[in-house]
Coordinates of C-alpha atoms and ligand atoms in Angstrom, one line a residue:
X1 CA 0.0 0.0 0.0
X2 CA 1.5 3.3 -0.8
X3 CA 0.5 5.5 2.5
X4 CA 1.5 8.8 1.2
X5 CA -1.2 8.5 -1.9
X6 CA -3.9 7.9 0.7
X7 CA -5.9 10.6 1.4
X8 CA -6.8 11.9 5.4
X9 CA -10.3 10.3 5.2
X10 CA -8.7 6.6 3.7
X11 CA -6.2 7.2 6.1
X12 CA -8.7 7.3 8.5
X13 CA -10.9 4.2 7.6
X14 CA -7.4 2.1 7.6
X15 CA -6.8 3.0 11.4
X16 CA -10.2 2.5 12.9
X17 CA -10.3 -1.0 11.0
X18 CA -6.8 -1.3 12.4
X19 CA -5.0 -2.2 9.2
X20 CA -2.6 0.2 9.4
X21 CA -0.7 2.5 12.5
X22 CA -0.4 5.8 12.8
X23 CA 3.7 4.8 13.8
X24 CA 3.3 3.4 10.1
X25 CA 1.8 6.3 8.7
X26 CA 4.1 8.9 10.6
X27 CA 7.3 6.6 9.4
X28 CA 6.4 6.7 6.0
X29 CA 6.3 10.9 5.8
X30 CA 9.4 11.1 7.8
X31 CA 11.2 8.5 4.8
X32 CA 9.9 10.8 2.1
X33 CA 11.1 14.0 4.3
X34 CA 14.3 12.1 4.1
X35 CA 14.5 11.8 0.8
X36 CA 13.5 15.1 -0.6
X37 CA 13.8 17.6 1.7
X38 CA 17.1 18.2 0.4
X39 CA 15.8 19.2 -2.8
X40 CA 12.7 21.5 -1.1
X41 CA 13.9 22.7 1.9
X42 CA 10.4 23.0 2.9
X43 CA 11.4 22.8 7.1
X44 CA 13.1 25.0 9.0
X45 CA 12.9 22.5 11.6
X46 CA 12.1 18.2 12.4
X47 CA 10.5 17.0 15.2
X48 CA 10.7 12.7 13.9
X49 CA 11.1 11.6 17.7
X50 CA 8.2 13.2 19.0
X51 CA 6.0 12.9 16.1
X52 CA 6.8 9.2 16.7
X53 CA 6.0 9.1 20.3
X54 CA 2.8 11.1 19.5
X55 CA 1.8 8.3 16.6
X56 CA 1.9 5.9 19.7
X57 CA 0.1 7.9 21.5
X58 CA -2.3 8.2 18.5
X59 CA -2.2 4.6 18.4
X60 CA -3.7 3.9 21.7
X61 CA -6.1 6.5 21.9
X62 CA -7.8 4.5 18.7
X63 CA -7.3 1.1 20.4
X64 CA -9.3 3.1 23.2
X65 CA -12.0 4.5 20.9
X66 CA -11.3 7.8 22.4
X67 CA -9.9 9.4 19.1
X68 CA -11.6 11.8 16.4
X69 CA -11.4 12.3 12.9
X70 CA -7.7 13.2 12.5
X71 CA -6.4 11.3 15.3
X72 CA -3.2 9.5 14.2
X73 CA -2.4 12.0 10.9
X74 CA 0.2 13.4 10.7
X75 CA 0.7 17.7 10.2
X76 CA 3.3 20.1 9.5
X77 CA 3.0 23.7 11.0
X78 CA 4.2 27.3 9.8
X79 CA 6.9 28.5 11.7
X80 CA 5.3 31.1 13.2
X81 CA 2.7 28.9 15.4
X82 CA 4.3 28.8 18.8
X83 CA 5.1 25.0 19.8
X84 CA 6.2 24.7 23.4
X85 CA 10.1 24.0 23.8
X86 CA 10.3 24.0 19.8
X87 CA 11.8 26.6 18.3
X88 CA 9.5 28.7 16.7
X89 CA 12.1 30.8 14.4
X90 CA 9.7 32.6 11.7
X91 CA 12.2 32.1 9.6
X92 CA 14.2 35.3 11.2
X93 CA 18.1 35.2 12.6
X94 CA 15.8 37.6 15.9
X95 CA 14.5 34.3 16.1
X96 CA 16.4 32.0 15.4
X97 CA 17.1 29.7 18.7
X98 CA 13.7 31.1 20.2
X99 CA 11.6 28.3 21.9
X100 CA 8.0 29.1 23.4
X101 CA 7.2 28.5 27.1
X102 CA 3.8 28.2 25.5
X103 CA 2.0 26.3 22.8
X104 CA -0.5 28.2 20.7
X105 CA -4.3 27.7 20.9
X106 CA -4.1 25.5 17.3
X107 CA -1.1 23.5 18.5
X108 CA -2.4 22.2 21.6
X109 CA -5.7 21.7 19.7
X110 CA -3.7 19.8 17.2
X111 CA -1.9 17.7 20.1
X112 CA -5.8 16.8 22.0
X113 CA -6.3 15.4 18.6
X114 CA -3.5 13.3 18.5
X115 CA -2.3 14.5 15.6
X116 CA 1.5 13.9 14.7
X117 CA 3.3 17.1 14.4
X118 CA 6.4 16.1 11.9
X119 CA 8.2 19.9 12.2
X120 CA 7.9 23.7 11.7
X121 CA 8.3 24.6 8.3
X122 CA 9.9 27.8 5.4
X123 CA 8.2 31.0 5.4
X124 CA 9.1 34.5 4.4
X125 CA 11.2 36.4 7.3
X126 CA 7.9 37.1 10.0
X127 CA 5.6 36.2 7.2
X128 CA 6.6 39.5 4.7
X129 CA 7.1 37.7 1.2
X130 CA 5.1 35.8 -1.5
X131 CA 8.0 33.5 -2.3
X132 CA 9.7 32.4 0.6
X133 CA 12.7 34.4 -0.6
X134 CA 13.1 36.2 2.6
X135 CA 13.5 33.2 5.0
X136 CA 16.8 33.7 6.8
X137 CA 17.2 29.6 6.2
X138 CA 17.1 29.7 2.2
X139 CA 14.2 29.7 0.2
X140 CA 11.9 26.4 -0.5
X141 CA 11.9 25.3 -3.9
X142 CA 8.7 24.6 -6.0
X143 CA 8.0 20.9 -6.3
X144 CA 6.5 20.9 -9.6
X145 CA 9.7 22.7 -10.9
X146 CA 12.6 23.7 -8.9
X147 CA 13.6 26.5 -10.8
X148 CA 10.0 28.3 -9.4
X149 CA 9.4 29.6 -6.2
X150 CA 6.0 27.9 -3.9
X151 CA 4.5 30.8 -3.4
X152 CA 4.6 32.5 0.3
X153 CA 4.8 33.8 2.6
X154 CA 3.4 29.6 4.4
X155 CA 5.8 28.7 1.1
X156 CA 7.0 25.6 3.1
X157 CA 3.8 24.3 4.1
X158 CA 2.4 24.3 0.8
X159 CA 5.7 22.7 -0.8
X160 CA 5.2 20.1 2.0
X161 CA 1.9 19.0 1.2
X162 CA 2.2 19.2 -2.4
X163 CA 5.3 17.2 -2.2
X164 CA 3.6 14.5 -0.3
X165 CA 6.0 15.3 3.1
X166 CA 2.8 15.8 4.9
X167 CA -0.7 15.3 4.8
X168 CA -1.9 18.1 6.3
X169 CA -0.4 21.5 7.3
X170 CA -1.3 25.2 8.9
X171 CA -0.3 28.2 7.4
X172 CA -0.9 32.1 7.9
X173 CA -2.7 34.1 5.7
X174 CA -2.5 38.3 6.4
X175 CA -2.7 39.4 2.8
X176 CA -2.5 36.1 0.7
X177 CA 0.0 33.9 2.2
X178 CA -2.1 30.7 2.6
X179 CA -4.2 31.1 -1.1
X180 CA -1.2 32.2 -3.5
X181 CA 1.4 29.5 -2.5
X182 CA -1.6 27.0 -2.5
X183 CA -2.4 28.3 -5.8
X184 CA 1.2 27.9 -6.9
X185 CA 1.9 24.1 -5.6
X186 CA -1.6 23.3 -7.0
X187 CA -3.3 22.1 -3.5
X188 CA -6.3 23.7 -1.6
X189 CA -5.9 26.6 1.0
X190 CA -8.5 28.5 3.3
X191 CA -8.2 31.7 4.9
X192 CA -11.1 31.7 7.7
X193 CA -13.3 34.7 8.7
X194 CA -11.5 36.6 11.0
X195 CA -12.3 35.4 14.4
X196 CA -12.7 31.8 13.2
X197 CA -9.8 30.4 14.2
X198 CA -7.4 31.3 17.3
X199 CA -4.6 33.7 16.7
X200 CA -3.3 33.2 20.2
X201 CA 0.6 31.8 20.4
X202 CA 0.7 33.0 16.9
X203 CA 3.5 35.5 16.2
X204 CA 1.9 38.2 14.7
X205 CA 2.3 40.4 11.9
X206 CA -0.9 42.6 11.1
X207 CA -2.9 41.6 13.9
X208 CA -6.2 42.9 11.9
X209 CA -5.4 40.8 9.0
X210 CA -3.9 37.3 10.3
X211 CA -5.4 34.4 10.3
X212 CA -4.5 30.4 11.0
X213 CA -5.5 28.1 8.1
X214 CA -5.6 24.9 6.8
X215 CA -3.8 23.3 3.8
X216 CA -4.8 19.9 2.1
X217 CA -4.2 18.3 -1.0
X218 CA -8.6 18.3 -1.5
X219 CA -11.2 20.6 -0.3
X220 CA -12.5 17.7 2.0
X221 CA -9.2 16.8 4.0
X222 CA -9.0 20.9 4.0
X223 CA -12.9 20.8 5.5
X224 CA -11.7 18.3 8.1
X225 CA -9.0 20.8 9.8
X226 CA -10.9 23.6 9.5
X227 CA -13.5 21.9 11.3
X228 CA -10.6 20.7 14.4
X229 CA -9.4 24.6 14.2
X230 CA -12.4 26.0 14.2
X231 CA -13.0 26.8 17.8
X232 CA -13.6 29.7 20.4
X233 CA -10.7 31.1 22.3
X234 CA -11.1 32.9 25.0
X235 CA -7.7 33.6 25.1
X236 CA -8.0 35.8 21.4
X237 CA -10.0 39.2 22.6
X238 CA -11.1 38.7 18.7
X239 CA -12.1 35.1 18.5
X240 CA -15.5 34.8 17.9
X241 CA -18.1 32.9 20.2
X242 CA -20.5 31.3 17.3
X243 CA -21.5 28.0 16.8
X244 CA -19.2 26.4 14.7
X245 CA -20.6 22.9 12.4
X246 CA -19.1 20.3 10.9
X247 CA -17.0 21.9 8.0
X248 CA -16.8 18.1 6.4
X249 CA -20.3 17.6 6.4
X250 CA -21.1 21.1 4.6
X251 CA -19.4 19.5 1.2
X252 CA -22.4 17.5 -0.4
X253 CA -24.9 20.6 -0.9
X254 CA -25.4 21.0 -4.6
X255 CA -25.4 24.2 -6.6
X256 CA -28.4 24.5 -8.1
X257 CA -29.4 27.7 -7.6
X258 CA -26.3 29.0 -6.1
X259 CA -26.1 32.8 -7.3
X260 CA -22.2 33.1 -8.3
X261 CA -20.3 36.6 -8.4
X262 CA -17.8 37.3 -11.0
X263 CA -16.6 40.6 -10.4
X264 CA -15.2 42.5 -14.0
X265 CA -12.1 44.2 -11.7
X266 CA -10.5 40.7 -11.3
X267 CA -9.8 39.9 -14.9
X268 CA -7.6 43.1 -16.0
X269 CA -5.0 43.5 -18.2
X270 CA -2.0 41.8 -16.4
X271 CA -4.3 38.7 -15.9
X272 CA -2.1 35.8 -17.3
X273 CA -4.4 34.2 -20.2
X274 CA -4.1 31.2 -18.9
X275 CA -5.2 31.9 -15.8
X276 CA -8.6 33.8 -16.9
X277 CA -9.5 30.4 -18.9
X278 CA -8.9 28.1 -15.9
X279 CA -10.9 30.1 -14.1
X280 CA -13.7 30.7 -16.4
X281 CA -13.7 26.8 -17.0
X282 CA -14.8 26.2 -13.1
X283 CA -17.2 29.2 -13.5
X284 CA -18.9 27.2 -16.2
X285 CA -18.5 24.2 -14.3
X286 CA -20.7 25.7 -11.6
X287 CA -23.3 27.1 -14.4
X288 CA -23.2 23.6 -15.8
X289 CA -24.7 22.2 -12.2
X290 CA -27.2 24.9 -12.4
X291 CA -25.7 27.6 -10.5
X292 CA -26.5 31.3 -11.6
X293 CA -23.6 32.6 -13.1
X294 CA -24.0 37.0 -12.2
X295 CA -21.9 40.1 -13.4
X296 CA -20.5 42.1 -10.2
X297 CA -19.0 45.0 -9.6
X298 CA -16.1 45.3 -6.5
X299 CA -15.4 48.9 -7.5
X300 CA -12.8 49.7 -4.7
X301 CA -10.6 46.3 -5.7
X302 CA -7.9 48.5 -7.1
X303 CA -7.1 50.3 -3.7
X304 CA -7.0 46.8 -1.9
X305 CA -2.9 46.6 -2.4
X306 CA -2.3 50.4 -1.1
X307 CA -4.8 50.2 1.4
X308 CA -3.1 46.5 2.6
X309 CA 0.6 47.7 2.5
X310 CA -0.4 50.6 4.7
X311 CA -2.3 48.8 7.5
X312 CA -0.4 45.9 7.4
X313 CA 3.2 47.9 7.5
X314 CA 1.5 50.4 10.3
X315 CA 0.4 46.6 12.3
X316 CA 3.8 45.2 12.0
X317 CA 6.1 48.5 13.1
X318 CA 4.3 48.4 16.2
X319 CA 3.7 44.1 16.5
X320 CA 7.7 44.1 16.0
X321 CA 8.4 46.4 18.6
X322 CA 8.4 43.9 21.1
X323 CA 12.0 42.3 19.0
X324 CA 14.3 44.5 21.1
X325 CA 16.8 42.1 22.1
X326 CA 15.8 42.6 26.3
X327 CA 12.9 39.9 26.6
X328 CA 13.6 37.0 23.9
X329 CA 15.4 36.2 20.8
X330 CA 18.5 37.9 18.8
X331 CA 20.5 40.0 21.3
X332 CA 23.8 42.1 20.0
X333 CA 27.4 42.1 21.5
X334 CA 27.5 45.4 20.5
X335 CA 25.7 47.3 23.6
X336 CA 27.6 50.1 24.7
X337 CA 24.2 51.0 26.5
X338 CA 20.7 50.3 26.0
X339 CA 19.8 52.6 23.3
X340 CA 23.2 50.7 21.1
X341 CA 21.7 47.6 22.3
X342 CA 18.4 48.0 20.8
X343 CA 19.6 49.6 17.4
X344 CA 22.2 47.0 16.8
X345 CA 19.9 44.1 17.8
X346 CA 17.5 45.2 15.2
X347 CA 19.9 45.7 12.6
X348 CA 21.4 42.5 13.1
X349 CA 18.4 40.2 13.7
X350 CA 15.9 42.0 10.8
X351 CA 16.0 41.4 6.8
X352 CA 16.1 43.9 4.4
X353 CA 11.7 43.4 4.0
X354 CA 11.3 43.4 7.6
X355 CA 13.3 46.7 7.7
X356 CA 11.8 47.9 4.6
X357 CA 7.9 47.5 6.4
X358 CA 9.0 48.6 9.9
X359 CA 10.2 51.8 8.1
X360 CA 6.9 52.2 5.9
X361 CA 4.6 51.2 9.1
X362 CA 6.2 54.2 11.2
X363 CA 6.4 56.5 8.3
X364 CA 2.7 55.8 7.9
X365 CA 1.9 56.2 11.6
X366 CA 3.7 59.1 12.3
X367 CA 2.4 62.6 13.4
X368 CA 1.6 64.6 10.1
X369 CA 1.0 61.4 8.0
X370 CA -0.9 59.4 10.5
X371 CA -4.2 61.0 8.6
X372 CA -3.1 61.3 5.2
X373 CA -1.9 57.8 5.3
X374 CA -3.8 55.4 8.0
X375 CA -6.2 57.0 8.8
X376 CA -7.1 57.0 4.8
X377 CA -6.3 53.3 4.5
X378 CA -9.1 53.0 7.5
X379 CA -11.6 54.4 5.6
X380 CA -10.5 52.8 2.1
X381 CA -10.7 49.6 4.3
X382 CA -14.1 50.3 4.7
X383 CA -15.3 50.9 1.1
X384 CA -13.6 47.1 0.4
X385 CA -15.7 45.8 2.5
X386 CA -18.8 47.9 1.6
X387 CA -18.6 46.7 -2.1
X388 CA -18.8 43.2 -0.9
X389 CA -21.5 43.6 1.6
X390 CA -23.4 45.1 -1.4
X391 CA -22.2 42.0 -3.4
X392 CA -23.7 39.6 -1.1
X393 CA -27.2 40.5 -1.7
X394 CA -27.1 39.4 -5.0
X395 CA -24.7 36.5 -4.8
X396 CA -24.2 33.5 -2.4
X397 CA -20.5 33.6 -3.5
X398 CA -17.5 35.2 -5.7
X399 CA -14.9 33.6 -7.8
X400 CA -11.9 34.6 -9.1
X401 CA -8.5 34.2 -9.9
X402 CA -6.4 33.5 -6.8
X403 CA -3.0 35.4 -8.6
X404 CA -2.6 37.0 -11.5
X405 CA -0.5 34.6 -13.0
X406 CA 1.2 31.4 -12.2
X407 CA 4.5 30.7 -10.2
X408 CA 7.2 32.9 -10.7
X409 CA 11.0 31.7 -10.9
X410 CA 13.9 32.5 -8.3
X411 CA 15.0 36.0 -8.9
X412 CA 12.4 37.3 -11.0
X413 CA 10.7 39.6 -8.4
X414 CA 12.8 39.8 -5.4
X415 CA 14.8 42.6 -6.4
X416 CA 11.2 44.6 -7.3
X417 CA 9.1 45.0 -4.0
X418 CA 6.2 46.5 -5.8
X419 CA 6.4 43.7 -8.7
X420 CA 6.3 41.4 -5.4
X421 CA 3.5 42.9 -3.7
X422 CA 1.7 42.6 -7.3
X423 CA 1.1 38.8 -6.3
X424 CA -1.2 39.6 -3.7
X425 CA -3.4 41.9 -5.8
X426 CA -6.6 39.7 -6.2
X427 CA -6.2 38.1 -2.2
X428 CA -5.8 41.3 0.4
X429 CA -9.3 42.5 -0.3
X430 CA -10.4 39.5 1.6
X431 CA -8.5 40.3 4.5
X432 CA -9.0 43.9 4.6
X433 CA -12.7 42.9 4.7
X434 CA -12.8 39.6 7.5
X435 CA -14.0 37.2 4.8
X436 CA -13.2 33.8 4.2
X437 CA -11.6 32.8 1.2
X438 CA -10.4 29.9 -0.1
X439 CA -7.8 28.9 -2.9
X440 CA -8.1 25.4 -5.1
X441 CA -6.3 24.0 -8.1
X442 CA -8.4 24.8 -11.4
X443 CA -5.9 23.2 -13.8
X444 CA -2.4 23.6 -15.0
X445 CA -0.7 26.0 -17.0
X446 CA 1.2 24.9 -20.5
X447 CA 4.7 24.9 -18.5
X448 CA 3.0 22.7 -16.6
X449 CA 2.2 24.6 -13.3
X450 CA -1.0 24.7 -11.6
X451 CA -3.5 27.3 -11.3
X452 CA -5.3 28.4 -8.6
X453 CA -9.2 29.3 -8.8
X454 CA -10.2 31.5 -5.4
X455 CA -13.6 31.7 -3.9
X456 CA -14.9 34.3 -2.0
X457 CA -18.0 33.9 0.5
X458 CA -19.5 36.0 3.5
X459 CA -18.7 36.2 6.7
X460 CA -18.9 33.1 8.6
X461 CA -19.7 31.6 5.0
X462 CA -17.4 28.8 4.9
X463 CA -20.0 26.1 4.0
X464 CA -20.9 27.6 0.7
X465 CA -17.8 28.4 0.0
X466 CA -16.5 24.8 0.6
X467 CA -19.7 23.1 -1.0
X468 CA -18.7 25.5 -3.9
X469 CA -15.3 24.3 -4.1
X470 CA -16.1 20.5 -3.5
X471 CA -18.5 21.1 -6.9
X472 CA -15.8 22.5 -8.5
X473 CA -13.5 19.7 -7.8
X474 CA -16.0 16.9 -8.7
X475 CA -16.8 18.7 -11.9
X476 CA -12.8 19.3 -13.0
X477 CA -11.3 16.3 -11.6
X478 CA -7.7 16.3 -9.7
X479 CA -4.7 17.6 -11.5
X480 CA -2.9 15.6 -9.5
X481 CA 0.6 16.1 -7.6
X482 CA 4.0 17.1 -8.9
X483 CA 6.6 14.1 -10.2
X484 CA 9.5 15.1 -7.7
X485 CA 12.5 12.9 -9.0
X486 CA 14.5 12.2 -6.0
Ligands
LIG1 N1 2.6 38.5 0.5 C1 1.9 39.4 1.4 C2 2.9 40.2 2.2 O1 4.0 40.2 1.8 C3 1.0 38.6 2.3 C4 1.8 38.0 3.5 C5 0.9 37.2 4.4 O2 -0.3 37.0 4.1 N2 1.5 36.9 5.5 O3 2.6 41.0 3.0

């Protein structure tokens, strides 16, 4: 039996008729970690002993009945999820040999679950990138080409999945970073409504904007984490207290009749052909099931990159504050006195993109710009999400591309921040206005790289936006995962 073509829910069928181990399943991922991590550098740390003790912990819990649905499967996680006595590095040299007292709200969910944690993997420096470039540890390569990037800044966790080192992973998403580099590696990725899923014992970036998702190589397995996630915190002041259902059990609801938005301002000039005719294919695919296909208009769309790269540079000046060298991480030699301390600990710890946001977040903030600058990305904010409230009363749900085109190669962008930020262009409007979003492979591109379809549904929406998907899927079939020679 080949383990690592199995999906989560066969996975799970095998361990509660007892023909297979979670120590089996666990083994398996850390042999193909083995073999071609080299090549993907997809973790920036392993964690094969304990993920082994926690598969026979897994093990026992389903000899005693007392497990749930992913009890047993294994899970990578972002490096910017605090794991207790792991280090948590964010992919930063300020962070580099930093371990948590603490586990985050996700991780010890993840652990009650008995769920195999096999290491923390790549991102972009404190989660400011859309191609991994900026991880202090080296980039992670693309495993449909390794001349590409995967997409950031939860690069590594997408790599990992679509690679077949994991199942299952969590990423972050603040203006993109969970749908683009699921886009890129051709596997599914959700960004939650704000509030959905704890952000406590995450390291945060734009605290307005961040949120914990799942990614899976099919919009089920990705239904299943969402739904173990998925839960109130009363230890985030912004985790909301609603019921929460069974995300997996939201997948079966046919379309008929589903009112779908396809708003012009997504499919601009810049929008890679390709792209545009995946995309319309799982449009028609919906129509073809009897959903109502319906012109929209998100008129403010083309302020969602300013408007993002202003709140989420003024969030992060004052969220990385707290790196000062005096309570944790990265200290300098260099301290003459404190004020030396703190300037060469910064300097020495940060990137150039961290720099490069701290410095636009304080410019932005600042006394004589704070209104001409934040203050206007506020109300801008506001418009965003005032052209999708107005959307949702005439459509259950919105597709669109995820990017504007598909995976870039090494190089190309990282020189050019604004060509960078560019990638995020059709996934910050979702964040600036609390919706969940999801990202799912729609097909591949002639170079043979996958492109990613994103849908768009109201707050606290994430059934119709996953029974969307799961249509989508059914109707365009898998395009399977990369051929990594190794
Ligand atoms: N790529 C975007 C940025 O650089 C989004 C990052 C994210 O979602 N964490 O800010």
């Amino acid at each position: 039996m080949d383990i690592l073509k199995k999906s989560v829910l066969e996975l799970r069928e095998l361990l509660d008729k007892g023909e297979i181990s979670s120590r089996e399943i666990v083994q398996a991922y850390i042999d193909r970690i083995e073999k071609t991590e080299p090549k993907l550098n997809s973790f920036v740390t392993l964690t094969f002993e304990e993920a082994l003790k926690d598969a026979d912990r897994a093990d026992e819990m389903i000899r005693n009945k007392t497990h749930t649905t992913l009890t047993g499967i294994p899970i990578a996680l972002k490096d910017n999820i605090s794991t207790y006595h792991v280090k948590t590095t964010c992919s930063s040299k300020m962070l580099e040999n930093y371990r948590p007292p603490f586990d985050a709200t996700v991780v010890e969910l993840i652990k009650q679950a008995g769920m195999p944690i096999l290491g923390k993997t790549n991102m972009d420096e404190f989660a400011m990138g859309s191609s991994t470039e900026t991880s202090y540890f080296g980039p992670t390569k693309n495993p449909w080409n390794l001349e590409y990037v995967p997409g950031g800044s939860s690069g590594g966790s997408a790599a990992s999945v679509a690679a077949k080192q994991a199942p299952l992973a969590l990423g972050t998403d603040t203006g993109g970073s969970i749908r683009q580099p699921a886009a890129f590696t051709g596997i599914v990725g959700i960004k939650p409504t704000y509030g959905l899923v704890s952000r406590y014992g995450v390291v945060p970036f734009a605290s307005s904007l961040d949120q914990v998702g799942p990614f899976a190589r099919t919009v089920a397995e990705s239904a299943a984490l969402l739904s173990l996630i998925a839960q109130y915190d009363k230890y985030d002041s912004t985790s909301l207290n609603n019921p929460r259902p069974d995300y997996l059990r939201s997948l079966e609801k046919d379309v008929k009749g589903l009112r779908v938005g396809v708003p012009k301002e997504f499919f601009i000039d810049g929008l890679d052909a390709e792209v545009e005719q995946a995309v319309r294919k799982a449009v028609k695919a919906l129509e073809d099931q009897g959903a109502e296909i319906v012109d929209i208009e998100l008129p403010h769309s083309d302020k969602a990159l300013a408007t993002y790269y202003i709140v989420a540079t003024a969030e992060c000046s004052s969220n990385l504050a707290r790196f000062d060298g005096v309570r944790f991480g990265h200290r300098s030699e260099n301290t003459k006195d404190s004020v030396t301390m703190f300037k060469h600990t910064r300097a020495e710890g940060f990137g150039p993109e961290v720099k490069r946001r701290i410095m636009l977040g304080t410019y932005a903030l600042s006394a004589g710009y704070y209104d001409a600058y934040y203050l206007k990305a506020l109300k801008v904010r506001r418009l965003i999400k005032e052209d999708f409230d107005k959307a949702f009363t005439k459509v259950d749900v919105i597709i669109t591309p995820t990017t504007p085109s598909t995976a870039f190669k090494f190089g190309e962008k990282v020189q050019d921040p604004i060509a960078m930020y560019l990638s995020d262009v059709f996934t910050t409007t979702a964040n600036l206005a609390g919706i969940p979003a999801l990202s799912m492979p729609a097909g591949l591109s002639s170079n043979n790289l996958p492109i990613g379809v994103q849908i768009i549904a109201p707050s606290l929406a994430e059934e119709v936006m996953l029974s969307t998907a799961y249509s989508i899927e059914k109707a365009l079939g898998s395009i399977g995962l990369p051929e990594l020679e190794v």
